[in-house]
Amino acid sequence: MIDVVTLEVFNNRLKAIAEEMQFTLERSAHSPSIREGADCSAGIFDRDGNLISQATALPVHLGSLGPAIEGMVKAFPVAGMKEGDVYIMNDPYAGGQHFPDIIMLVPVVHEGRVVALVCNLGHHQDIGGAAPGGNATNTTEIYQEGLRLPPLKLYDAGALNVAVEAILRANVRIPDIVWGDLVAQTAAAFVGRQRVRALWQEMGGGKFDEAVRSLQDVAERMSRRVIERIPDGAYSFEDYLDNDGIELDRRVRIRARVSVKGSDVHVDFTGTDSQVRGPFNAVPSVTLSAVRYVVRCITGDDIPNNEGAYRMVSIHVPEGTLLNPRAPASISCRAVTARRVVDCVMGAFAQVLPDVVPAASHGHSFSQRIGGIDPESGAMWVTSITGTGGMGARPAKDGVEAIQTDASNARNIPVEFFENYMPLQILEYGLRADSGGPGRHRGGLGLVWRCRLTRGEAVLSNRGERHYTQPWGLYGGMPGASSRYVLVRRDGARELIPSKGVFTMSAGDELHVYSCGGGGHGDPLDRDPALVLDDARRGKVSLESAREHYGVAIDPATWSVQREETEKLRQTLRKRRPVAGMVFDRGRIVESAGGPRAPVIDIGS
Amino acid sequence: MLLVGVDTGGTFTDVVCSDGERTGIFKVPSRPDAPGEALLEGVKRAAALLGARPEDVERLIHGTTVATNAIVQRKGAVVGLLTTDGFVDVLEIGRLKRSKLYDWNIDPETPSFLAPRERRRGVPERLDSRGRVLAPLHEARVKAEIADLIGRHGVEAVAVCYLFSYLNPQHELRTRELIAKGAPDLPVSLSCEVDPEYREYERTAVTAFDAYLQPVVKGYMGKLREDLAARRLNATLQVMQSRGGITSAELASSSPVNMVLSGPAGGVAAARHIAQATGYRNLINFDMGGTSSDVSLVIDGEASITTESRIGGYPVRVTTVDVSTIGAGGGSIAWIDSGGRLRVGPHSAGAQPGPVCYARGGREPTVTDASVLLGYLNPENFAMGQIRLDVRAAQQAVAALGKQLGMSTMETALGIHRVINAAMADQIRLMTVKRGHDARNFHLLAFGGAGPVHAPALAADLEIPAVLVPACPGVLAAFGLLTANVEHDQKLTCMQAAVGIDAAKLEAIYRELEKTCLERMARDAISPERCEVRRLADLRYRGQSAEIEVPIAARLGGDAVKAMIAEFHARHQRAFSYVNADSRVEFVNAKVVASYAMTKPRLDVPDGSGAATGKPYATRKACFVSGAVSAAIYHRADLRRGERYAGPAIVEQADTTLVVSPGQAFDVDESGNIVVRTGQGAREAQ
């Protein structure tokens, strides 16, 4: 049996190797998506394809490597792998998530035998297809999304497969950068290969395998300890995407039923809408990542990130649905769907873990692509605007204002960087007052972001969400504000634009983005009036909202709470409260033909 | 010429003094209530030790945590912040990214406490990305907002950060004039002076920190100078800056945010000195204390610096020595997690209650308790004999932990060391990899109370050939104060394509930066001809968000620009293993550093008795991974220069203990450092 000291040393070493692979990839990559966005992941697997250790910069990658390895090993059995082989793939229908993510596998060979696998994933800046960057919101088949790579050998026993390089280069818009990133992935995998092999030799083979198994058992034991404390039962929840980018009036439903039995968790997505025409379908590994994310938040980041930590978690995604589409359904915008899957699973757990799970967060990083030709320089420009919204309020804390939550974690672009390169002037970048869901603990505020096109023409490709629904509040907390995008034309005309679509802008036109706040937690009438006063002084909550939602009367002349008036207001409001036991407040859901018939308020399930 | 270096810590104030011939080292208790008292006490004792009068002290160099403490304890000023209208929330929004991915209980990660929203005001004004005025400064609004901030919110300092002010400081400068008219004594920090570099969030944050610290640091320095004057001490008071150089107390007070790493910078300055003196030009500096360990690098004789340091988790964009903190120290607690694993840290017993063996109420076994049981530490003579170690208590605590694991007490103690050493080695390896270096090309400089206990084992794991233990590892930061250069730096963002850059215009910018640096050096009583002036440029490929620093020629012409671009490609290749075309290279920041090397005193530490025996004074049973052995125990003062000693051995001195593993060898070099040769190095020497 492996002793606990060796096991802990081994665990730290594996974590460090995964991290070193990840750094090597981030450091040597050429494209901003990997270098700056850290949109990559690296892991070590045993020869049966079970995760030993993984470094993640984005939670959306938590379940991304295992299914890809499964796909590659199916095509190239481990027994036949040789020293110097490098395998790649990006096919979502063979274990990938979407085309820009190229997954690489390299065997660690010792004396002719594969002893472990190292693997990494990089999100490439372009992969061909209808739109640069591969994130168009109106594709209807995977063939429009770019170059599809089934599992194949990039290197065969150290020899480069030049055909693959040639095909890849011929199909992408920025061949040197894409190839450069693939070289970086190879460098990262080789670092991992070298370190794992050294560790294997240092430990002696049998001990390595034994330590791996022990470590997976440790992770399983730690996870089960937490899950077995959750009361057995089944907890259901559903939430919606605005639409699929094609049929703009049809909301898309995701349904999750979480069953907890002993220390096992099963999540069944039966009841989720059928696959859609637009690119918002997501293959099962996306849902796997989302479920693993929620489980990890519940069980804790201290548990070694290996297969054992998730052995007790299973999912069922019926074929032909949004979450398990049949080829060639379009899937490029799966990250948006992942956010809503997270919301669904959190909503289900919120019913049984009221002291743990936060109210819904903003649920989507706003993300637009704007580009055009700058008349001053004649050069083409294109940029993504990334922002975020508020975090949902927690059982014991307010939500954080404007911060990345769940699946994503990208930084924003400084105004002073932006204006240096784009014919855009940012007019405002601030917190959006009254957007946080009122509650005993308030939801975090969303953002206001306003810009003006200073010259030329531009095309705006909008990829928004939660225009037609709101981030839900919990246990008496009210929902956060929906997001809203407005085009203000040079002549002052205002156009409220839908969350997904393509629009044109001319010099002088302005785009105003208002992102969601997080949902509130607990009855706002129970919020300490002093905190409501603070929020009002800070302009985070208006005087009207303080009265209407929190029942707090504030005298703006002295910035003090009017005690008697507040008592009275709260008494009146309390009488109007809905029945006790309310779990969710979804607020306004814009109904549409075939859309959800969700009640305004749920009474749990 | 009498010099005194005073490094103020939480518990002790470390003092190193020199008269050019002799060196004195001692500690006095810190006085958080009256820090000046400890400093004066240090001066008095230093003079007495070297047979001089306090009035004879010429230079008094101070390393202080006053700025850091004000941030950590939230004891700074009530700050008002003026920004461009529409951007008051930049400070609170930050960069959106969260540092913990799987935690639903995270707290806000931006320092909005510096100026909550009611104290942040937008002023109509706007520059474009070339510094041209799009909207003039609304002067009436400035006056009105300031009056309100003072009247209703009692602000004690003001920070001003307008968009693109680094390209055109006029609006910020004018704002200061307007404030001065109404409130002449109100401290004002302008972003164009504190940090004239692009990225509005980072610039706003550091400017707000500067304002937050102004009254605290000015008050502290003023009081020190008064105290010195009251005792008729005319010593020049100098302060250690975050980037490892020193300056006058007066100049330091005018940019207080540059003092945030004043404490650790002393240690790095000392490491730099040691690297240059010994010829071990690449050092990993490993400072292990009770709660955590600080790791920094010296590369080719120069301290590694960064502009991305964080204080209390917040970005503070000033140039600082590049110090990474690992959550592992002598006080790190060993425990068993729910998976049955033996874990060490990150929780620490710190100094209070401290390890179990301190007998101050600590109950959970720590790394130091394990060190005692393994025979590494001398219970009768620990920390200059100030703490008598309770071996029995340590044994009980470690035994109890071992019982749960089914391990003997010694196995458990050894296990604690193996776990923490491996974790520290992993972190050090990663830290060097992240910076594009290979740990195997470095030597390990061990200091801090616990550093030399662990360093030889760490070095073996990291395949590092030698460990250096300086003469006074417990007070190295104070030692560094005496060896540091006087230094001033200036920078300015002027983003443009590097190829075809307007060399004449850039030359003018560099001259302006040099002028400011030299003016500051003059205020430190150093004339321009004595200064070494270096020009640096931050470059990157268009689209990257991080820059690489490149040294450039003293005068800019066509060839110098070409050389600059070539050097950038070379450095990029080294760091990231590829290069792009020239056309993508972008010039980002112009930077100038002026420095002057003060006369360095000989810092020989007198070897106690003067009669080194070269022999161990005892032997003791000590446990290593290879087994229990009888180790030779030396007083450090008994080691002779030029003689070789073999491990296993333990070398005791007042402020630390060195643990040399079996198979390792050691000697004392010319400068008085102990050099432990591990694996590779020892074989070479044989």
mmCIF file of C-alpha atoms in Angstrom, chain A residues 359 393-395 398 437-443 473-479 519-529 531-532 546-552 569-583 585:
data_model
loop_
_atom_site.group_PDB
_atom_site.id
_atom_site.type_symbol
_atom_site.label_atom_id
_atom_site.label_comp_id
_atom_site.label_asym_id
_atom_site.label_seq_id
_atom_site.Cartn_x
_atom_site.Cartn_y
_atom_site.Cartn_z
ATOM 1 C CA ALA A 359 -29.283 32.994 -6.623
ATOM 2 C CA ALA A 393 -26.675 37.001 -3.979
ATOM 3 C CA ARG A 394 -25.449 34.330 -1.601
ATOM 4 C CA PRO A 395 -27.284 32.906 1.425
ATOM 5 C CA ASP A 398 -24.555 40.170 -1.317
ATOM 6 C CA GLY A 437 -32.128 41.642 -7.576
ATOM 7 C CA PRO A 438 -33.485 43.069 -4.321
ATOM 8 C CA GLY A 439 -33.176 40.735 -1.384
ATOM 9 C CA ARG A 440 -32.024 40.423 2.198
ATOM 10 C CA HIS A 441 -28.785 39.982 0.317
ATOM 11 C CA ARG A 442 -28.751 41.988 -2.884
ATOM 12 C CA GLY A 443 -27.717 40.605 -6.264
ATOM 13 C CA GLY A 473 -33.975 35.325 -7.065
ATOM 14 C CA LEU A 474 -34.025 32.775 -4.260
ATOM 15 C CA TYR A 475 -36.032 32.368 -1.057
ATOM 16 C CA GLY A 476 -37.816 35.695 -1.263
ATOM 17 C CA GLY A 477 -35.069 37.434 -3.189
ATOM 18 C CA MET A 478 -36.174 39.150 -6.377
ATOM 19 C CA PRO A 479 -34.733 38.611 -9.852
ATOM 20 C CA GLY A 519 -30.729 37.599 -8.431
ATOM 21 C CA GLY A 520 -31.409 38.542 -4.808
ATOM 22 C CA HIS A 521 -31.472 36.134 -1.860
ATOM 23 C CA GLY A 522 -33.976 36.338 0.998
ATOM 24 C CA ASP A 523 -36.811 38.810 1.522
ATOM 25 C CA PRO A 524 -35.702 42.389 0.832
ATOM 26 C CA LEU A 525 -37.941 43.506 3.701
ATOM 27 C CA ASP A 526 -35.484 41.750 5.998
ATOM 28 C CA ARG A 527 -32.514 43.718 4.719
ATOM 29 C CA ASP A 528 -30.917 45.996 7.277
ATOM 30 C CA PRO A 529 -32.169 49.530 6.436
ATOM 31 C CA LEU A 531 -27.395 48.696 4.174
ATOM 32 C CA VAL A 532 -30.213 49.934 1.944
ATOM 33 C CA ALA A 546 -35.575 51.410 -1.715
ATOM 34 C CA ARG A 547 -39.234 52.221 -1.019
ATOM 35 C CA GLU A 548 -40.885 49.783 -3.384
ATOM 36 C CA HIS A 549 -38.740 46.712 -2.910
ATOM 37 C CA TYR A 550 -37.040 47.159 0.438
ATOM 38 C CA GLY A 551 -39.727 49.195 2.186
ATOM 39 C CA VAL A 552 -37.146 51.702 3.323
ATOM 40 C CA LEU A 569 -44.022 50.668 4.488
ATOM 41 C CA ARG A 570 -42.642 47.303 5.501
ATOM 42 C CA GLN A 571 -45.880 46.320 7.259
ATOM 43 C CA THR A 572 -47.922 47.147 4.162
ATOM 44 C CA LEU A 573 -45.555 45.389 1.797
ATOM 45 C CA ARG A 574 -45.342 42.313 3.983
ATOM 46 C CA LYS A 575 -49.105 41.822 3.685
ATOM 47 C CA ARG A 576 -48.782 41.753 -0.079
ATOM 48 C CA ARG A 577 -46.113 39.058 -0.023
ATOM 49 C CA PRO A 578 -46.988 35.801 -1.783
ATOM 50 C CA VAL A 579 -47.398 32.570 0.108
ATOM 51 C CA ALA A 580 -44.607 31.371 2.337
ATOM 52 C CA GLY A 581 -42.194 28.758 1.066
ATOM 53 C CA MET A 582 -41.476 30.501 -2.212
ATOM 54 C CA VAL A 583 -38.164 29.303 -3.588
ATOM 55 C CA ASP A 585 -38.704 34.401 -8.307
#
